[in-house]
mmCIF file of C-alpha atoms and ligand atoms in Angstrom:
data_model
loop_
_atom_site.group_PDB
_atom_site.id
_atom_site.type_symbol
_atom_site.label_atom_id
_atom_site.label_comp_id
_atom_site.label_asym_id
_atom_site.label_seq_id
_atom_site.Cartn_x
_atom_site.Cartn_y
_atom_site.Cartn_z
ATOM 1 C CA MET A 610 -25.907 7.030 -7.701
ATOM 2 C CA THR A 611 -24.214 3.870 -7.098
ATOM 3 C CA VAL A 612 -20.533 3.410 -7.874
ATOM 4 C CA ARG A 613 -20.417 0.494 -10.359
ATOM 5 C CA PHE A 614 -16.995 -1.290 -10.060
ATOM 6 C CA GLY A 615 -15.017 -3.424 -12.449
ATOM 7 C CA VAL A 616 -12.579 -5.375 -10.247
ATOM 8 C CA ILE A 617 -9.449 -6.188 -12.212
ATOM 9 C CA GLY A 618 -7.442 -9.717 -10.733
ATOM 10 C CA THR A 619 -9.321 -11.513 -7.853
ATOM 11 C CA GLY A 620 -6.977 -13.062 -5.782
ATOM 12 C CA ALA A 621 -6.691 -12.290 -2.229
ATOM 13 C CA ILE A 622 -7.001 -8.374 -1.645
ATOM 14 C CA GLY A 623 -9.111 -8.118 -4.913
ATOM 15 C CA THR A 624 -11.415 -10.516 -2.966
ATOM 16 C CA GLU A 625 -11.490 -8.517 0.189
ATOM 17 C CA HIS A 626 -12.152 -5.327 -1.562
ATOM 18 C CA ILE A 627 -14.847 -6.677 -3.425
ATOM 19 C CA ARG A 628 -16.169 -8.681 -0.391
ATOM 20 C CA ARG A 629 -16.036 -4.610 1.326
ATOM 21 C CA VAL A 630 -18.218 -3.249 -1.006
ATOM 22 C CA GLU A 631 -20.818 -5.721 -1.719
ATOM 23 C CA HIS A 632 -21.301 -6.321 1.811
ATOM 24 C CA ARG A 633 -19.400 -3.757 4.565
ATOM 25 C CA LEU A 634 -19.587 -0.076 2.363
ATOM 26 C CA SER A 635 -22.424 1.690 1.411
ATOM 27 C CA GLY A 636 -22.530 3.387 -2.329
ATOM 28 C CA GLY A 637 -20.932 0.828 -4.549
ATOM 29 C CA LYS A 638 -21.736 -2.793 -6.370
ATOM 30 C CA VAL A 639 -19.332 -4.793 -8.168
ATOM 31 C CA VAL A 640 -20.746 -5.800 -11.652
ATOM 32 C CA ALA A 641 -17.758 -6.850 -13.608
ATOM 33 C CA VAL A 642 -14.642 -8.530 -12.625
ATOM 34 C CA THR A 643 -11.719 -10.013 -14.651
ATOM 35 C CA ASP A 644 -8.533 -11.656 -14.381
ATOM 36 C CA ILE A 645 -5.848 -13.051 -16.076
ATOM 37 C CA SER A 646 -6.663 -16.222 -14.442
ATOM 38 C CA LEU A 647 -10.607 -16.745 -16.104
ATOM 39 C CA GLU A 648 -10.561 -19.818 -13.493
ATOM 40 C CA ALA A 649 -9.645 -17.223 -10.562
ATOM 41 C CA ALA A 650 -12.768 -14.855 -11.484
ATOM 42 C CA ARG A 651 -14.956 -17.358 -12.191
ATOM 43 C CA ARG A 652 -14.249 -18.929 -8.398
ATOM 44 C CA CYS A 653 -14.489 -15.425 -7.378
ATOM 45 C CA ILE A 654 -18.502 -14.789 -8.302
ATOM 46 C CA ASP A 655 -19.345 -17.820 -6.936
ATOM 47 C CA THR A 656 -17.537 -17.964 -4.451
ATOM 48 C CA LEU A 657 -19.337 -14.047 -2.695
ATOM 49 C CA ARG A 658 -21.865 -15.074 -5.198
ATOM 50 C CA LEU A 659 -21.599 -12.227 -6.936
ATOM 51 C CA ASP A 660 -24.620 -10.754 -10.017
ATOM 52 C CA ALA A 661 -21.259 -9.138 -11.908
ATOM 53 C CA GLN A 662 -20.333 -9.923 -15.428
ATOM 54 C CA LEU A 663 -16.981 -12.167 -16.331
ATOM 55 C CA TYR A 664 -14.908 -10.475 -18.729
ATOM 56 C CA GLU A 665 -12.348 -12.522 -20.202
ATOM 57 C CA SER A 666 -10.175 -9.156 -21.058
ATOM 58 C CA GLU A 667 -9.530 -5.668 -18.902
ATOM 59 C CA ASP A 668 -9.446 -4.034 -22.436
ATOM 60 C CA GLU A 669 -13.797 -5.962 -22.742
ATOM 61 C CA LEU A 670 -14.110 -4.356 -19.294
ATOM 62 C CA PHE A 671 -12.271 -0.819 -19.921
ATOM 63 C CA GLN A 672 -15.497 -0.733 -22.840
ATOM 64 C CA ASP A 673 -18.383 -1.429 -20.806
ATOM 65 C CA PRO A 674 -20.037 1.877 -20.244
ATOM 66 C CA SER A 675 -21.985 0.880 -17.376
ATOM 67 C CA ILE A 676 -18.868 1.062 -15.169
ATOM 68 C CA ASP A 677 -18.424 4.368 -13.258
ATOM 69 C CA ALA A 678 -14.729 3.366 -11.612
ATOM 70 C CA VAL A 679 -12.476 0.375 -11.533
ATOM 71 C CA ILE A 680 -11.077 -1.855 -7.958
ATOM 72 C CA ILE A 681 -6.631 -2.529 -9.885
ATOM 73 C CA ALA A 682 -5.843 -5.339 -7.313
ATOM 74 C CA SER A 683 -3.753 -7.482 -9.541
ATOM 75 C CA SER A 684 0.079 -8.112 -9.079
ATOM 76 C CA GLY A 685 2.413 -4.751 -9.418
ATOM 77 C CA PRO A 686 4.230 -5.049 -12.632
ATOM 78 C CA ALA A 687 0.792 -5.184 -14.338
ATOM 79 C CA HIS A 688 -0.466 -1.847 -12.513
ATOM 80 C CA GLU A 689 0.830 0.804 -15.759
ATOM 81 C CA GLY A 690 -1.016 -1.410 -18.296
ATOM 82 C CA SER A 691 -4.460 -1.038 -16.499
ATOM 83 C CA VAL A 692 -4.563 2.250 -15.454
ATOM 84 C CA LEU A 693 -3.325 3.853 -18.605
ATOM 85 C CA LYS A 694 -5.876 2.037 -20.088
ATOM 86 C CA ALA A 695 -8.696 3.052 -17.492
ATOM 87 C CA ILE A 696 -8.113 6.506 -17.660
ATOM 88 C CA GLY A 697 -8.217 6.216 -21.744
ATOM 89 C CA ALA A 698 -11.434 4.421 -21.261
ATOM 90 C CA GLY A 699 -12.364 7.737 -18.898
ATOM 91 C CA LYS A 700 -12.602 5.510 -15.145
ATOM 92 C CA TYR A 701 -11.903 5.795 -12.127
ATOM 93 C CA VAL A 702 -9.312 3.694 -10.527
ATOM 94 C CA PHE A 703 -8.168 2.676 -7.423
ATOM 95 C CA VAL A 704 -4.633 1.147 -8.000
ATOM 96 C CA GLU A 705 -3.489 -1.330 -5.242
ATOM 97 C CA LYS A 706 -0.443 -0.330 -4.573
ATOM 98 C CA PRO A 707 2.964 0.012 -6.128
ATOM 99 C CA LEU A 708 0.922 2.296 -8.222
ATOM 100 C CA ALA A 709 4.036 0.988 -10.753
ATOM 101 C CA THR A 710 6.903 -0.694 -10.092
ATOM 102 C CA THR A 711 8.297 1.556 -12.476
ATOM 103 C CA THR A 712 9.134 5.616 -11.781
ATOM 104 C CA ASP A 713 8.564 6.215 -15.530
ATOM 105 C CA GLY A 714 5.410 4.342 -15.513
ATOM 106 C CA CYS A 715 4.117 6.572 -12.761
ATOM 107 C CA VAL A 716 5.124 9.021 -14.582
ATOM 108 C CA ARG A 717 3.596 8.194 -17.932
ATOM 109 C CA ILE A 718 0.208 7.804 -15.544
ATOM 110 C CA VAL A 719 0.582 11.150 -13.464
ATOM 111 C CA GLN A 720 1.046 12.651 -17.134
ATOM 112 C CA ALA A 721 -2.537 10.483 -18.926
ATOM 113 C CA GLU A 722 -3.924 11.891 -16.314
ATOM 114 C CA ALA A 723 -3.820 15.252 -15.816
ATOM 115 C CA ARG A 724 -4.146 15.163 -19.897
ATOM 116 C CA THR A 725 -8.139 14.492 -18.593
ATOM 117 C CA GLY A 726 -8.130 17.721 -16.311
ATOM 118 C CA ARG A 727 -9.892 15.475 -13.481
ATOM 119 C CA ARG A 728 -8.527 13.304 -11.164
ATOM 120 C CA LEU A 729 -9.219 9.989 -11.631
ATOM 121 C CA VAL A 730 -6.961 7.791 -9.856
ATOM 122 C CA GLN A 731 -6.412 6.590 -5.462
ATOM 123 C CA VAL A 732 -3.621 4.671 -4.524
ATOM 124 C CA GLY A 733 -4.533 2.291 -2.330
ATOM 125 C CA PHE A 734 -1.705 3.598 0.743
ATOM 126 C CA MET A 735 -4.605 2.610 3.264
ATOM 127 C CA ARG A 736 -2.238 2.700 6.856
ATOM 128 C CA ARG A 737 -3.363 7.212 6.179
ATOM 129 C CA TYR A 738 -6.745 5.668 6.881
ATOM 130 C CA ASP A 739 -5.698 3.941 9.873
ATOM 131 C CA PRO A 740 -6.994 5.109 13.235
ATOM 132 C CA GLY A 741 -3.332 4.627 15.559
ATOM 133 C CA TYR A 742 -1.185 6.239 12.165
ATOM 134 C CA ARG A 743 -3.916 9.314 11.585
ATOM 135 C CA ALA A 744 -3.770 9.798 15.727
ATOM 136 C CA LEU A 745 0.269 9.750 15.474
ATOM 137 C CA LYS A 746 -0.367 12.688 12.835
ATOM 138 C CA SER A 747 -2.549 14.661 14.757
ATOM 139 C CA GLU A 748 -0.076 14.268 17.995
ATOM 140 C CA ILE A 749 2.829 15.271 16.080
ATOM 141 C CA GLN A 750 1.188 18.134 14.300
ATOM 142 C CA SER A 751 -0.566 19.527 17.908
ATOM 143 C CA GLY A 752 3.854 20.672 19.111
ATOM 144 C CA ARG A 753 2.801 19.362 22.661
ATOM 145 C CA TYR A 754 6.443 16.986 21.978
ATOM 146 C CA GLY A 755 8.396 19.597 19.803
ATOM 147 C CA ALA A 756 9.369 18.276 16.567
ATOM 148 C CA PRO A 757 10.307 15.563 15.346
ATOM 149 C CA LEU A 758 14.609 13.558 15.596
ATOM 150 C CA MET A 759 13.420 10.415 14.396
ATOM 151 C CA VAL A 760 11.125 8.093 13.028
ATOM 152 C CA ARG A 761 11.662 4.059 14.160
ATOM 153 C CA CYS A 762 9.183 2.110 11.827
ATOM 154 C CA VAL A 763 8.637 -2.108 11.728
ATOM 155 C CA HIS A 764 7.221 -3.949 9.563
ATOM 156 C CA ARG A 765 7.114 -8.004 10.406
ATOM 157 C CA ASN A 766 5.535 -10.500 8.331
ATOM 158 C CA ALA A 767 5.408 -14.083 9.306
ATOM 159 C CA TYR A 768 6.798 -15.640 6.847
ATOM 160 C CA VAL A 769 6.831 -14.810 3.135
ATOM 161 C CA ASP A 770 6.864 -17.664 0.169
ATOM 162 C CA GLU A 771 10.290 -18.586 -2.617
ATOM 163 C CA ARG A 772 8.255 -15.505 -5.226
ATOM 164 C CA TYR A 773 9.015 -13.286 -2.876
ATOM 165 C CA THR A 774 12.541 -11.143 -3.131
ATOM 166 C CA THR A 775 15.209 -8.901 -1.659
ATOM 167 C CA GLU A 776 14.413 -6.399 -3.807
ATOM 168 C CA MET A 777 9.977 -7.135 -3.435
ATOM 169 C CA ALA A 778 10.905 -5.405 0.531
ATOM 170 C CA VAL A 779 11.267 -1.955 -0.985
ATOM 171 C CA LEU A 780 8.195 -1.755 -3.731
ATOM 172 C CA ASP A 781 6.461 -4.560 -2.007
ATOM 173 C CA THR A 782 6.669 -4.253 1.580
ATOM 174 C CA LEU A 783 9.072 -0.691 2.167
ATOM 175 C CA ILE A 784 6.471 1.110 -0.091
ATOM 176 C CA HIS A 785 4.464 1.366 2.874
ATOM 177 C CA GLU A 786 6.677 2.767 5.362
ATOM 178 C CA ILE A 787 8.116 5.763 2.989
ATOM 179 C CA ASP A 788 4.612 6.926 1.803
ATOM 180 C CA ILE A 789 3.390 7.219 5.803
ATOM 181 C CA VAL A 790 6.454 8.935 6.953
ATOM 182 C CA ARG A 791 5.738 11.595 3.504
ATOM 183 C CA TRP A 792 2.219 11.823 5.052
ATOM 184 C CA LEU A 793 2.965 11.758 8.656
ATOM 185 C CA MET A 794 5.838 14.193 9.072
ATOM 186 C CA GLU A 795 5.202 16.320 5.525
ATOM 187 C CA ASP A 796 8.654 16.138 4.562
ATOM 188 C CA GLU A 797 10.633 14.112 1.372
ATOM 189 C CA PHE A 798 13.328 11.672 1.292
ATOM 190 C CA ASP A 799 16.443 13.099 0.874
ATOM 191 C CA SER A 800 19.311 10.051 0.842
ATOM 192 C CA VAL A 801 19.239 6.457 1.620
ATOM 193 C CA GLN A 802 21.540 3.954 2.632
ATOM 194 C CA VAL A 803 20.743 -0.145 3.279
ATOM 195 C CA LEU A 804 22.375 -2.364 6.037
ATOM 196 C CA TYR A 805 21.520 -5.808 5.702
ATOM 197 C CA PRO A 806 21.936 -7.950 9.492
ATOM 198 C CA LYS A 807 23.044 -11.331 9.081
ATOM 199 C CA SER A 808 20.033 -13.359 7.329
ATOM 200 C CA THR A 809 17.172 -15.838 9.232
ATOM 201 C CA ARG A 810 18.274 -19.608 8.440
ATOM 202 C CA HIS A 811 13.870 -18.831 7.854
ATOM 203 C CA ALA A 812 14.618 -17.551 4.893
ATOM 204 C CA HIS A 813 15.117 -18.944 1.351
ATOM 205 C CA ALA A 814 18.607 -19.052 -0.184
ATOM 206 C CA ARG A 815 18.305 -15.970 -3.032
ATOM 207 C CA LEU A 816 16.450 -13.674 -0.045
ATOM 208 C CA LYS A 817 18.201 -11.548 2.304
ATOM 209 C CA ASP A 818 16.217 -11.098 5.355
ATOM 210 C CA PRO A 819 15.870 -9.188 7.614
ATOM 211 C CA GLN A 820 17.328 -5.857 5.897
ATOM 212 C CA ILE A 821 17.242 -2.243 7.891
ATOM 213 C CA PHE A 822 17.155 1.192 5.349
ATOM 214 C CA ASN A 823 18.012 3.971 6.783
ATOM 215 C CA PHE A 824 16.863 7.466 5.436
ATOM 216 C CA PHE A 825 17.901 11.324 5.793
ATOM 217 C CA MET A 826 14.091 13.609 5.395
ATOM 218 C CA GLN A 827 15.064 17.129 4.552
ATOM 219 C CA SER A 828 14.245 18.076 7.197
ATOM 220 C CA GLY A 829 17.057 16.529 8.978
ATOM 221 C CA VAL A 830 14.698 14.111 10.549
ATOM 222 C CA VAL A 831 16.202 10.472 10.765
ATOM 223 C CA VAL A 832 14.181 7.332 9.477
ATOM 224 C CA MET A 833 15.245 3.976 10.424
ATOM 225 C CA ALA A 834 12.844 0.479 9.036
ATOM 226 C CA GLU A 835 12.925 -2.309 9.854
ATOM 227 C CA VAL A 836 12.076 -4.471 7.216
ATOM 228 C CA PHE A 837 11.994 -8.648 8.245
ATOM 229 C CA VAL A 838 9.413 -10.971 6.087
ATOM 230 C CA ASN A 839 10.169 -14.281 8.592
ATOM 231 C CA CYS A 840 9.783 -13.108 11.803
ATOM 232 C CA GLN A 841 7.631 -16.231 12.671
ATOM 233 C CA TYR A 842 5.603 -14.646 15.150
ATOM 234 C CA GLY A 843 3.080 -12.894 13.161
ATOM 235 C CA TYR A 844 2.391 -9.707 11.170
ATOM 236 C CA ASP A 845 4.043 -6.668 13.164
ATOM 237 C CA ILE A 846 4.165 -2.920 12.639
ATOM 238 C CA GLN A 847 5.749 -0.349 14.294
ATOM 239 C CA CYS A 848 5.956 3.224 14.256
ATOM 240 C CA ASP A 849 7.465 5.368 17.112
ATOM 241 C CA VAL A 850 8.078 9.718 16.458
ATOM 242 C CA VAL A 851 10.485 10.634 19.702
ATOM 243 C CA CYS A 852 10.851 14.286 19.558
ATOM 244 C CA GLU A 853 11.914 16.836 21.765
ATOM 245 C CA ASP A 854 9.822 16.303 24.450
ATOM 246 C CA GLY A 855 9.396 12.773 24.080
ATOM 247 C CA VAL A 856 7.747 9.839 22.149
ATOM 248 C CA ILE A 857 5.057 9.482 20.437
ATOM 249 C CA SER A 858 3.893 5.083 18.975
ATOM 250 C CA ILE A 859 1.345 3.530 17.369
ATOM 251 C CA THR A 860 0.033 0.560 19.005
ATOM 252 C CA SER A 861 -1.085 -2.352 17.273
ATOM 253 C CA PRO A 862 -4.768 -3.388 18.470
ATOM 254 C CA GLN A 863 -5.312 -5.663 20.636
ATOM 255 C CA PHE A 864 -8.559 -7.608 20.564
ATOM 256 C CA LEU A 865 -7.275 -10.212 22.833
ATOM 257 C CA ASP A 866 -6.080 -10.708 26.793
ATOM 258 C CA ILE A 867 -5.469 -14.213 27.698
ATOM 259 C CA LEU A 868 -4.666 -15.352 31.332
ATOM 260 C CA HIS A 869 -3.912 -19.105 31.246
ATOM 261 C CA ALA A 870 -1.408 -21.224 32.596
ATOM 262 C CA GLY A 871 -0.049 -19.036 34.093
ATOM 263 C CA LEU A 872 1.028 -16.373 31.595
ATOM 264 C CA ARG A 873 -0.992 -13.523 30.487
ATOM 265 C CA SER A 874 -0.838 -13.616 26.674
ATOM 266 C CA HIS A 875 -2.599 -11.409 23.479
ATOM 267 C CA PRO A 876 -2.478 -12.926 20.260
ATOM 268 C CA LEU A 877 -1.199 -11.518 17.046
ATOM 269 C CA MET A 878 -2.592 -11.071 13.572
ATOM 270 C CA GLN A 879 -0.916 -13.102 11.092
ATOM 271 C CA ASP A 880 -0.789 -10.805 7.921
ATOM 272 C CA TRP A 881 -2.305 -7.453 7.217
ATOM 273 C CA LYS A 882 -6.027 -7.967 6.227
ATOM 274 C CA LEU A 883 -7.150 -7.772 9.849
ATOM 275 C CA ARG A 884 -4.752 -5.092 11.038
ATOM 276 C CA PHE A 885 -5.553 -2.555 8.513
ATOM 277 C CA ALA A 886 -9.211 -3.860 8.340
ATOM 278 C CA ASP A 887 -10.610 -0.033 9.288
ATOM 279 C CA ALA A 888 -8.119 1.200 7.397
ATOM 280 C CA TYR A 889 -9.165 -0.583 4.305
ATOM 281 C CA ASP A 890 -12.975 0.164 4.868
ATOM 282 C CA ALA A 891 -12.276 3.923 5.430
ATOM 283 C CA GLU A 892 -10.044 4.936 2.227
ATOM 284 C CA LEU A 893 -12.703 3.053 -0.788
ATOM 285 C CA GLN A 894 -15.665 3.741 1.615
ATOM 286 C CA ASP A 895 -13.575 8.130 1.327
ATOM 287 C CA PHE A 896 -12.990 6.797 -2.678
ATOM 288 C CA ILE A 897 -16.505 5.962 -3.436
ATOM 289 C CA ASP A 898 -17.852 8.585 -1.543
ATOM 290 C CA HIS A 899 -15.621 11.248 -4.014
ATOM 291 C CA VAL A 900 -16.426 9.697 -6.776
ATOM 292 C CA GLU A 901 -20.679 9.424 -6.483
ATOM 293 C CA CYS A 902 -20.367 13.318 -5.877
ATOM 294 C CA GLY A 903 -18.754 14.132 -8.421
ATOM 295 C CA ASP A 904 -15.102 15.383 -7.435
ATOM 296 C CA GLY A 905 -13.351 12.274 -8.303
ATOM 297 C CA PRO A 906 -10.807 10.679 -5.350
ATOM 298 C CA ARG A 907 -9.356 12.210 -2.986
ATOM 299 C CA GLY A 908 -7.306 10.098 -1.527
ATOM 300 C CA PRO A 909 -3.167 9.295 -2.016
ATOM 301 C CA SER A 910 -2.819 10.554 -5.728
ATOM 302 C CA SER A 911 -1.026 9.203 -8.462
ATOM 303 C CA VAL A 912 1.740 11.981 -8.001
ATOM 304 C CA ASP A 913 1.991 10.541 -4.503
ATOM 305 C CA GLY A 914 1.809 6.737 -6.061
ATOM 306 C CA TYR A 915 4.852 7.934 -7.946
ATOM 307 C CA ILE A 916 7.045 9.342 -5.494
ATOM 308 C CA ALA A 917 6.918 6.461 -3.457
ATOM 309 C CA THR A 918 8.016 4.373 -6.279
ATOM 310 C CA LEU A 919 10.448 7.081 -7.035
ATOM 311 C CA VAL A 920 11.860 6.633 -3.785
ATOM 312 C CA GLY A 921 11.374 3.252 -3.825
ATOM 313 C CA ASP A 922 13.943 2.951 -6.328
ATOM 314 C CA ALA A 923 16.661 4.686 -4.275
ATOM 315 C CA CYS A 924 16.256 2.367 -1.782
ATOM 316 C CA VAL A 925 16.179 -0.890 -5.048
ATOM 317 C CA SER A 926 19.958 0.756 -5.780
ATOM 318 C CA ALA A 927 21.108 1.313 -2.568
ATOM 319 C CA GLN A 928 20.274 -2.049 -1.794
ATOM 320 C CA THR A 929 23.009 -2.976 -3.740
ATOM 321 C CA SER A 930 25.860 0.016 -3.286
ATOM 322 C CA LYS A 931 27.959 -0.186 -0.084
ATOM 323 C CA GLY A 932 27.161 3.582 0.648
ATOM 324 C CA TRP A 933 24.571 6.844 0.858
ATOM 325 C CA VAL A 934 21.888 7.138 -2.711
ATOM 326 C CA LYS A 935 20.602 10.212 -3.183
ATOM 327 C CA ILE A 936 16.796 10.174 -2.825
ATOM 328 C CA PRO A 937 16.908 12.407 -7.316
ATOM 329 C CA GLN A 938 14.987 15.308 -6.662
ATOM 330 C CA ILE A 939 11.325 15.306 -7.648
ATOM 331 C CA ARG A 940 10.188 17.000 -10.533
ATOM 332 C CA ASP A 941 5.943 17.816 -11.243
ATOM 333 C CA PRO A 942 5.283 15.272 -13.321
ATOM 334 C CA ASN A 943 1.854 17.250 -14.421
ATOM 335 C CA LEU A 944 3.584 20.093 -15.452
ATOM 336 C CA GLY A 945 6.161 17.668 -18.290
ATOM 337 C CA GLY A 946 9.307 18.127 -19.355
ATOM 338 C CA PHE A 947 10.635 14.642 -19.188
HETATM 339 N N1 LIG B 224 -2.983 -2.654 0.768
HETATM 340 C C1 LIG B 224 -1.608 -3.579 1.106
HETATM 341 O O1 LIG B 224 -1.781 -3.759 2.406
HETATM 342 C C2 LIG B 224 -1.540 -4.614 0.387
HETATM 343 C C3 LIG B 224 -1.808 -4.385 -0.907
HETATM 344 N N2 LIG B 224 -1.760 -6.284 -1.547
HETATM 345 C C4 LIG B 224 -0.931 -5.907 -2.863
HETATM 346 O O2 LIG B 224 -2.519 -6.171 -4.181
HETATM 347 C C5 LIG B 224 -1.819 -6.902 -5.284
HETATM 348 C C6 LIG B 224 -2.671 -7.538 -5.116
HETATM 349 O O3 LIG B 224 -1.947 -8.216 -4.514
HETATM 350 P P1 LIG B 224 -2.392 -10.164 -3.838
HETATM 351 O O4 LIG B 224 -4.019 -10.022 -3.527
HETATM 352 O O5 LIG B 224 -1.089 -10.513 -2.607
HETATM 353 O O6 LIG B 224 -1.670 -10.704 -5.176
HETATM 354 P P2 LIG B 224 -2.433 -11.885 -5.684
HETATM 355 O O7 LIG B 224 -1.573 -13.127 -6.269
HETATM 356 O O8 LIG B 224 -3.241 -12.675 -4.604
HETATM 357 O O9 LIG B 224 -3.780 -12.107 -6.517
HETATM 358 C C7 LIG B 224 -3.238 -11.112 -7.530
HETATM 359 C C8 LIG B 224 -3.841 -11.526 -8.342
HETATM 360 O O10 LIG B 224 -4.083 -11.042 -9.838
HETATM 361 C C9 LIG B 224 -4.105 -11.636 -10.898
HETATM 362 N N3 LIG B 224 -3.111 -11.095 -11.945
HETATM 363 C C10 LIG B 224 -1.823 -11.205 -11.822
HETATM 364 N N4 LIG B 224 -1.838 -10.466 -13.549
HETATM 365 C C11 LIG B 224 -2.820 -9.414 -14.103
HETATM 366 C C12 LIG B 224 -2.664 -9.141 -15.110
HETATM 367 N N5 LIG B 224 -1.986 -8.858 -16.259
HETATM 368 N N6 LIG B 224 -4.390 -8.419 -15.492
HETATM 369 C C13 LIG B 224 -5.465 -9.091 -14.595
HETATM 370 N N7 LIG B 224 -5.357 -9.556 -13.689
HETATM 371 C C14 LIG B 224 -3.967 -9.806 -13.420
HETATM 372 C C15 LIG B 224 -3.388 -13.197 -10.474
HETATM 373 O O11 LIG B 224 -4.121 -13.871 -11.044
HETATM 374 C C16 LIG B 224 -4.169 -13.178 -9.346
HETATM 375 O O12 LIG B 224 -5.579 -13.871 -8.876
HETATM 376 C C17 LIG B 224 0.070 -6.593 -5.261
HETATM 377 O O13 LIG B 224 0.067 -4.982 -6.326
HETATM 378 C C18 LIG B 224 -0.302 -6.193 -3.567
HETATM 379 O O14 LIG B 224 1.105 -5.017 -3.744
HETATM 380 C C19 LIG B 224 -1.763 -6.689 -1.296
HETATM 381 C C20 LIG B 224 -1.698 -7.863 -0.005
HETATM 382 C C21 LIG B 224 -2.030 -6.060 0.831
HETATM 383 O O1 LIG B 225 1.095 -4.602 1.232
HETATM 384 C C1 LIG B 225 0.749 -5.427 1.363
HETATM 385 C C2 LIG B 225 0.872 -5.974 2.915
HETATM 386 O O2 LIG B 225 0.481 -4.445 3.683
HETATM 387 C C3 LIG B 225 1.751 -6.218 4.486
HETATM 388 O O3 LIG B 225 2.603 -5.419 5.169
HETATM 389 C C4 LIG B 225 3.355 -6.143 3.200
HETATM 390 O O4 LIG B 225 4.059 -7.183 4.323
HETATM 391 C C5 LIG B 225 3.295 -7.422 1.860
HETATM 392 O O5 LIG B 225 4.314 -8.295 1.920
HETATM 393 C C6 LIG B 225 2.315 -6.541 0.959
HETATM 394 O O6 LIG B 225 2.196 -6.811 0.064
#
């Protein structure tokens, strides 16, 4: 069986995901696309030479019985509505992060999925599929370095545009660290504090950049996460786990070592597309494989998406408070009671 995809949102990552389903992965095919900008959707079909139906709305796309699964790659605020409609139409759903931009929205999705009695949703937390993070988790779990004590994360973009806000540093950017630290440490967040260093002159007037997010995990492990989205030099993702008997760190994949004019240099990646290309391929291939055999997705779940946004909401609160903010208790959305 080939998994027949409809894609909602044909922007930067939507186009990337379409390209990988069509040309790099096995078992999937894009048969329909839509976008709030029909021009963007049409341009995507033409550029990628897709044999796909252009739908004027997602509602029409969801009614297409030939579509097995949808990839939701629209802007974050649109995710909740699209995911709920997709669940209602009985479609499998791969939704880019965040699952929804509010905790209540995530709960509505988790409860809607639970009512179907099936796993339908996977969230695009692709770092769980990155070879570096997977090797890091394996080393932590080996016990060779003793207990983890601290985690240091760095998430730097070369630059962002005027649409990027101080809050987006949480649900658009830091949300990757929130999910990957949960997964690496098999632990939950307890509390968060935000520090604002002096802002860079490269940040637009309404953006505080960089930002430091300090967390206590429930185990007592401390997480220090830097988000700096105008670093100028490139796209730099770092993660060091400091243990009792050693430090384990991911490294950025090096494609080139250049000797020139008396210098040695390693060109840095400039954005997420190349840095996590293998991870994006692996997460979507995993989705396709499990949908194809009828299991339903086994990647990051709607509950993972709910917890990431729950912690994100606490981080946004901490951005405007002076002290520590407690992360609300994680309740099992499957059991209702909200
Ligand atoms: N996992 C990752 O590493 C990455 C994830 N993302 C996530 O992917 C999503 C899209 O990001 P980008 O592709 O960078 O944005 P983008 O702005 O390039 O593309 C978004 C597309 O969605 C369309 N759109 C907006 N609202 C819509 C709606 N209600 N219905 C249908 N289409 C709608 C826009 O017209 C646009 O074509 C975001 O949630 C973002 O957080 C983005 C980049 C990397
Ligand atoms: O999800 C992403 C990308 O993966 C980048 O890491 C972030 O910096 C970007 O803001 C966000 O859209």
